[in-house]
């Protein structure tokens, strides 16, 4: 898989210095600056310590199964802002190259918040996932209007169970219980940061659920195509 992060520091140089400091015990394969410069810090075939405690589709050691890309942005703590065009074009080029060397399905191009939703928010709701998918990297689905009652903390029943089962099938960790607890809200928030960035509130309204169902269909089709080819 490829895991995208934002650096969450005041400058790119500050982030690179930290990623190169053995005492920090954190590393990444690449850093992409706001002006489009790309720095390789760790060879792709080696483990980098970027994901931390994480999970995706049964994988509990994401560091061993992923390439980590740090995208320079101050993040929510230091003045979160849109990612410049030059930077996103560089990320797209980098993914083009990575996916020539490695088999990485679209359903495994993820954000840090996807694999560690209880700890991380990056690269966040301003990251242009739709643009990335349009360039051929990652899944994206926009449904027709999807009315219906929203599911939220405190709800329970079959609808909540189906939502949780869908999120788990997509890749998120928690198993379905039928109870919309705070953990479910946290995972829904992470899902929205990636796939419904105009609503990041942990409430699973009709459109959020419709996007999930569409993404599951895309991921399933990709899996079948991968087997056949």
CSV table of C-alpha atoms in Angstrom, one decimal, residues 2-228:
chain,number,residue,atom,x,y,z
A,2,UNK,CA,0.9,3.7,-0.2
A,3,UNK,CA,0.2,5.8,2.8
A,4,UNK,CA,0.0,9.6,2.3
A,5,UNK,CA,0.7,12.0,5.2
A,6,UNK,CA,1.1,15.7,5.8
A,7,UNK,CA,4.2,16.7,7.7
A,8,UNK,CA,2.3,18.8,10.2
A,9,UNK,CA,5.3,21.0,10.9
A,10,UNK,CA,6.1,24.6,10.3
A,11,UNK,CA,8.4,24.0,7.3
A,12,UNK,CA,9.5,21.3,5.0
A,13,UNK,CA,13.1,21.6,6.2
A,14,UNK,CA,12.0,21.1,9.8
A,15,UNK,CA,10.1,18.0,8.7
A,16,UNK,CA,13.1,16.6,6.8
A,17,UNK,CA,15.4,17.3,9.7
A,18,UNK,CA,13.2,15.4,12.0
A,19,UNK,CA,12.7,12.5,9.6
A,20,UNK,CA,16.5,12.2,9.3
A,21,UNK,CA,17.1,12.3,13.1
A,22,UNK,CA,17.6,8.8,14.5
A,23,UNK,CA,16.5,10.0,17.9
A,24,UNK,CA,13.0,10.9,16.5
A,25,UNK,CA,12.4,7.2,15.6
A,26,UNK,CA,10.2,8.3,12.7
A,27,UNK,CA,10.9,8.1,9.0
A,28,UNK,CA,9.3,8.1,5.6
A,29,UNK,CA,10.3,7.0,2.1
A,30,UNK,CA,9.6,10.4,0.5
A,31,UNK,CA,8.9,14.0,1.3
A,32,UNK,CA,7.2,16.2,-1.3
A,33,UNK,CA,7.7,19.9,-0.9
A,34,UNK,CA,5.1,22.6,-1.7
A,35,UNK,CA,7.1,23.6,-4.8
A,36,UNK,CA,7.1,20.1,-6.1
A,37,UNK,CA,10.6,19.0,-5.1
A,38,UNK,CA,10.7,15.3,-4.1
A,39,UNK,CA,13.2,14.0,-1.5
A,40,UNK,CA,13.8,10.3,-1.1
A,41,UNK,CA,14.9,9.4,2.4
A,42,UNK,CA,14.4,5.7,2.6
A,43,UNK,CA,14.7,3.1,-0.3
A,44,UNK,CA,11.3,1.7,-1.2
A,45,UNK,CA,12.3,-1.9,-0.4
A,46,UNK,CA,13.1,-1.0,3.2
A,47,UNK,CA,10.8,-0.4,6.1
A,48,UNK,CA,10.1,3.2,7.1
A,49,UNK,CA,8.5,4.1,10.4
A,50,UNK,CA,5.7,6.4,9.2
A,51,UNK,CA,2.4,4.6,10.0
A,52,UNK,CA,2.8,3.7,13.6
A,53,UNK,CA,0.1,1.6,15.2
A,54,UNK,CA,-2.2,1.0,12.2
A,55,UNK,CA,-4.6,-1.3,10.4
A,56,UNK,CA,-6.0,-1.9,6.9
A,57,UNK,CA,-7.9,-5.0,5.7
A,58,UNK,CA,-6.3,-7.2,8.3
A,59,UNK,CA,-2.8,-5.8,8.0
A,60,UNK,CA,-1.5,-4.8,11.4
A,61,UNK,CA,2.1,-3.9,10.4
A,62,UNK,CA,1.4,-1.3,7.8
A,63,UNK,CA,5.0,-0.1,8.0
A,64,UNK,CA,6.1,-3.4,6.6
A,65,UNK,CA,3.6,-3.3,3.7
A,66,UNK,CA,3.6,0.3,2.6
A,67,UNK,CA,5.5,3.2,1.1
A,68,UNK,CA,5.1,6.3,3.2
A,69,UNK,CA,4.9,9.7,1.5
A,70,UNK,CA,5.1,12.9,3.6
A,71,UNK,CA,3.5,15.9,1.9
A,72,UNK,CA,4.7,19.2,3.3
A,73,UNK,CA,1.8,21.1,4.9
A,74,UNK,CA,1.6,22.7,8.4
A,75,UNK,CA,-1.4,20.6,9.2
A,76,UNK,CA,-4.3,21.3,11.5
A,77,UNK,CA,-2.0,22.4,14.4
A,78,UNK,CA,0.0,25.1,12.5
A,79,UNK,CA,-2.3,26.6,9.9
A,80,UNK,CA,-3.8,23.9,7.7
A,81,UNK,CA,-4.0,25.1,4.1
A,82,UNK,CA,-4.7,23.8,0.6
A,83,UNK,CA,-2.0,21.8,-1.2
A,84,UNK,CA,-0.4,23.7,-4.1
A,85,UNK,CA,-0.9,22.5,-7.7
A,86,UNK,CA,2.8,21.9,-8.2
A,87,UNK,CA,2.9,19.7,-5.1
A,88,UNK,CA,-0.1,17.6,-6.1
A,89,UNK,CA,1.3,17.2,-9.6
A,90,UNK,CA,4.6,15.9,-8.0
A,91,UNK,CA,2.6,13.5,-5.8
A,92,UNK,CA,0.9,12.2,-8.9
A,93,UNK,CA,4.2,11.7,-10.8
A,94,UNK,CA,5.7,10.0,-7.8
A,95,UNK,CA,2.7,7.6,-7.6
A,96,UNK,CA,3.1,6.9,-11.3
A,97,UNK,CA,6.6,5.8,-10.7
A,98,UNK,CA,6.0,3.8,-7.5
A,99,UNK,CA,3.2,1.8,-9.2
A,100,UNK,CA,5.5,0.9,-12.1
A,101,UNK,CA,7.8,-0.8,-9.6
A,102,UNK,CA,5.2,-2.2,-7.2
A,103,UNK,CA,1.7,-3.7,-7.4
A,104,UNK,CA,-0.5,-1.2,-5.4
A,105,UNK,CA,-4.3,-1.5,-6.0
A,106,UNK,CA,-6.3,1.7,-5.9
A,107,UNK,CA,-8.1,0.5,-2.8
A,108,UNK,CA,-4.7,0.6,-1.0
A,109,UNK,CA,-3.8,4.2,-1.7
A,110,UNK,CA,-4.7,5.6,1.7
A,111,UNK,CA,-4.3,8.5,4.1
A,112,UNK,CA,-2.7,8.2,7.5
A,113,UNK,CA,-6.1,8.9,9.0
A,114,UNK,CA,-7.5,5.8,7.2
A,115,UNK,CA,-5.0,3.4,8.8
A,116,UNK,CA,-4.9,5.1,12.2
A,117,UNK,CA,-8.3,6.9,12.5
A,118,UNK,CA,-8.2,7.2,16.3
A,119,UNK,CA,-4.8,9.0,16.2
A,120,UNK,CA,-4.4,10.9,13.0
A,121,UNK,CA,-6.1,13.4,10.8
A,122,UNK,CA,-3.7,13.6,7.9
A,123,UNK,CA,-3.5,14.4,5.0
A,124,UNK,CA,-6.9,15.8,5.9
A,125,UNK,CA,-10.0,17.0,4.2
A,126,UNK,CA,-8.2,19.6,2.1
A,127,UNK,CA,-6.2,17.0,0.3
A,128,UNK,CA,-7.5,16.6,-3.3
A,129,UNK,CA,-8.3,12.8,-3.3
A,130,UNK,CA,-10.8,13.3,-6.2
A,131,UNK,CA,-8.0,14.9,-8.3
A,132,UNK,CA,-5.7,12.0,-7.4
A,133,UNK,CA,-8.2,9.4,-8.4
A,134,UNK,CA,-8.9,11.3,-11.6
A,135,UNK,CA,-5.2,10.9,-12.4
A,136,UNK,CA,-5.5,7.2,-11.9
A,137,UNK,CA,-4.5,6.7,-8.2
A,138,UNK,CA,-7.0,5.7,-5.6
A,139,UNK,CA,-10.8,5.2,-5.5
A,140,UNK,CA,-13.4,7.8,-5.8
A,141,UNK,CA,-17.2,7.6,-6.1
A,142,UNK,CA,-19.9,10.3,-6.2
A,143,UNK,CA,-23.5,9.0,-5.8
A,144,UNK,CA,-26.7,10.5,-7.0
A,145,UNK,CA,-28.6,12.4,-4.2
A,146,UNK,CA,-29.1,9.9,-1.3
A,147,UNK,CA,-31.7,11.0,1.1
A,148,UNK,CA,-32.4,9.0,4.3
A,149,UNK,CA,-32.1,9.4,8.0
A,150,UNK,CA,-28.6,10.0,9.4
A,151,UNK,CA,-27.0,7.5,11.7
A,152,UNK,CA,-25.1,9.0,14.7
A,153,UNK,CA,-23.8,8.2,18.1
A,154,UNK,CA,-26.4,6.5,20.3
A,155,UNK,CA,-28.2,4.8,17.4
A,156,UNK,CA,-28.3,1.1,17.1
A,157,UNK,CA,-29.8,-1.7,15.0
A,158,UNK,CA,-29.5,-3.3,11.5
A,159,UNK,CA,-28.6,0.0,9.7
A,160,UNK,CA,-25.7,0.7,12.1
A,161,UNK,CA,-24.5,-2.9,11.7
A,162,UNK,CA,-24.6,-2.7,7.9
A,163,UNK,CA,-22.6,0.6,8.0
A,164,UNK,CA,-20.0,-0.8,10.3
A,165,UNK,CA,-19.8,-4.0,8.2
A,166,UNK,CA,-19.2,-1.9,5.1
A,167,UNK,CA,-16.5,0.2,6.7
A,168,UNK,CA,-14.8,-3.0,7.9
A,169,UNK,CA,-15.1,-4.6,4.5
A,170,UNK,CA,-13.5,-1.5,2.9
A,171,UNK,CA,-10.5,-1.8,5.3
A,172,UNK,CA,-11.2,-0.1,8.6
A,173,UNK,CA,-10.5,-2.1,11.8
A,174,UNK,CA,-13.5,-2.2,14.1
A,175,UNK,CA,-15.9,-5.1,13.8
A,176,UNK,CA,-19.6,-4.5,13.5
A,177,UNK,CA,-21.6,-4.4,16.7
A,178,UNK,CA,-24.8,-2.7,15.8
A,179,UNK,CA,-24.1,0.1,18.3
A,180,UNK,CA,-23.1,3.5,16.9
A,181,UNK,CA,-20.5,4.3,19.5
A,182,UNK,CA,-17.7,6.9,19.6
A,183,UNK,CA,-15.3,4.5,17.8
A,184,UNK,CA,-17.7,4.2,15.0
A,185,UNK,CA,-18.0,8.0,14.8
A,186,UNK,CA,-14.2,8.3,14.7
A,187,UNK,CA,-14.0,5.9,11.8
A,188,UNK,CA,-16.8,7.6,9.9
A,189,UNK,CA,-15.0,10.9,10.4
A,190,UNK,CA,-11.8,9.3,8.9
A,191,UNK,CA,-13.9,8.0,6.0
A,192,UNK,CA,-15.4,11.4,5.4
A,193,UNK,CA,-11.9,13.1,5.4
A,194,UNK,CA,-11.0,10.9,2.5
A,195,UNK,CA,-14.2,10.4,0.6
A,196,UNK,CA,-16.6,13.1,1.7
A,197,UNK,CA,-14.5,16.1,2.7
A,198,UNK,CA,-17.4,18.5,2.6
A,199,UNK,CA,-18.9,16.8,5.6
A,200,UNK,CA,-16.5,15.8,8.3
A,201,UNK,CA,-18.6,15.3,11.4
A,202,UNK,CA,-18.8,11.6,12.2
A,203,UNK,CA,-22.5,11.4,11.2
A,204,UNK,CA,-23.3,8.9,8.6
A,205,UNK,CA,-25.9,10.6,6.5
A,206,UNK,CA,-27.4,9.1,3.4
A,207,UNK,CA,-24.7,10.4,1.1
A,208,UNK,CA,-21.9,9.2,3.3
A,209,UNK,CA,-23.4,5.7,3.2
A,210,UNK,CA,-24.0,5.8,-0.5
A,211,UNK,CA,-20.4,6.8,-1.1
A,212,UNK,CA,-19.3,3.8,1.0
A,213,UNK,CA,-21.5,1.4,-0.9
A,214,UNK,CA,-20.2,2.7,-4.3
A,215,UNK,CA,-16.6,2.5,-3.1
A,216,UNK,CA,-17.1,-1.1,-2.0
A,217,UNK,CA,-18.4,-2.0,-5.5
A,218,UNK,CA,-15.4,-0.3,-7.1
A,219,UNK,CA,-13.0,-2.1,-4.7
A,220,UNK,CA,-14.7,-5.4,-5.4
A,221,UNK,CA,-14.5,-4.9,-9.2
A,222,UNK,CA,-10.8,-4.0,-8.8
A,223,UNK,CA,-10.2,-7.2,-6.9
A,224,UNK,CA,-11.9,-9.4,-9.5
A,225,UNK,CA,-10.0,-7.6,-12.3
A,226,UNK,CA,-6.8,-8.2,-10.5
A,227,UNK,CA,-7.5,-11.9,-10.2
A,228,UNK,CA,-8.4,-12.2,-13.8
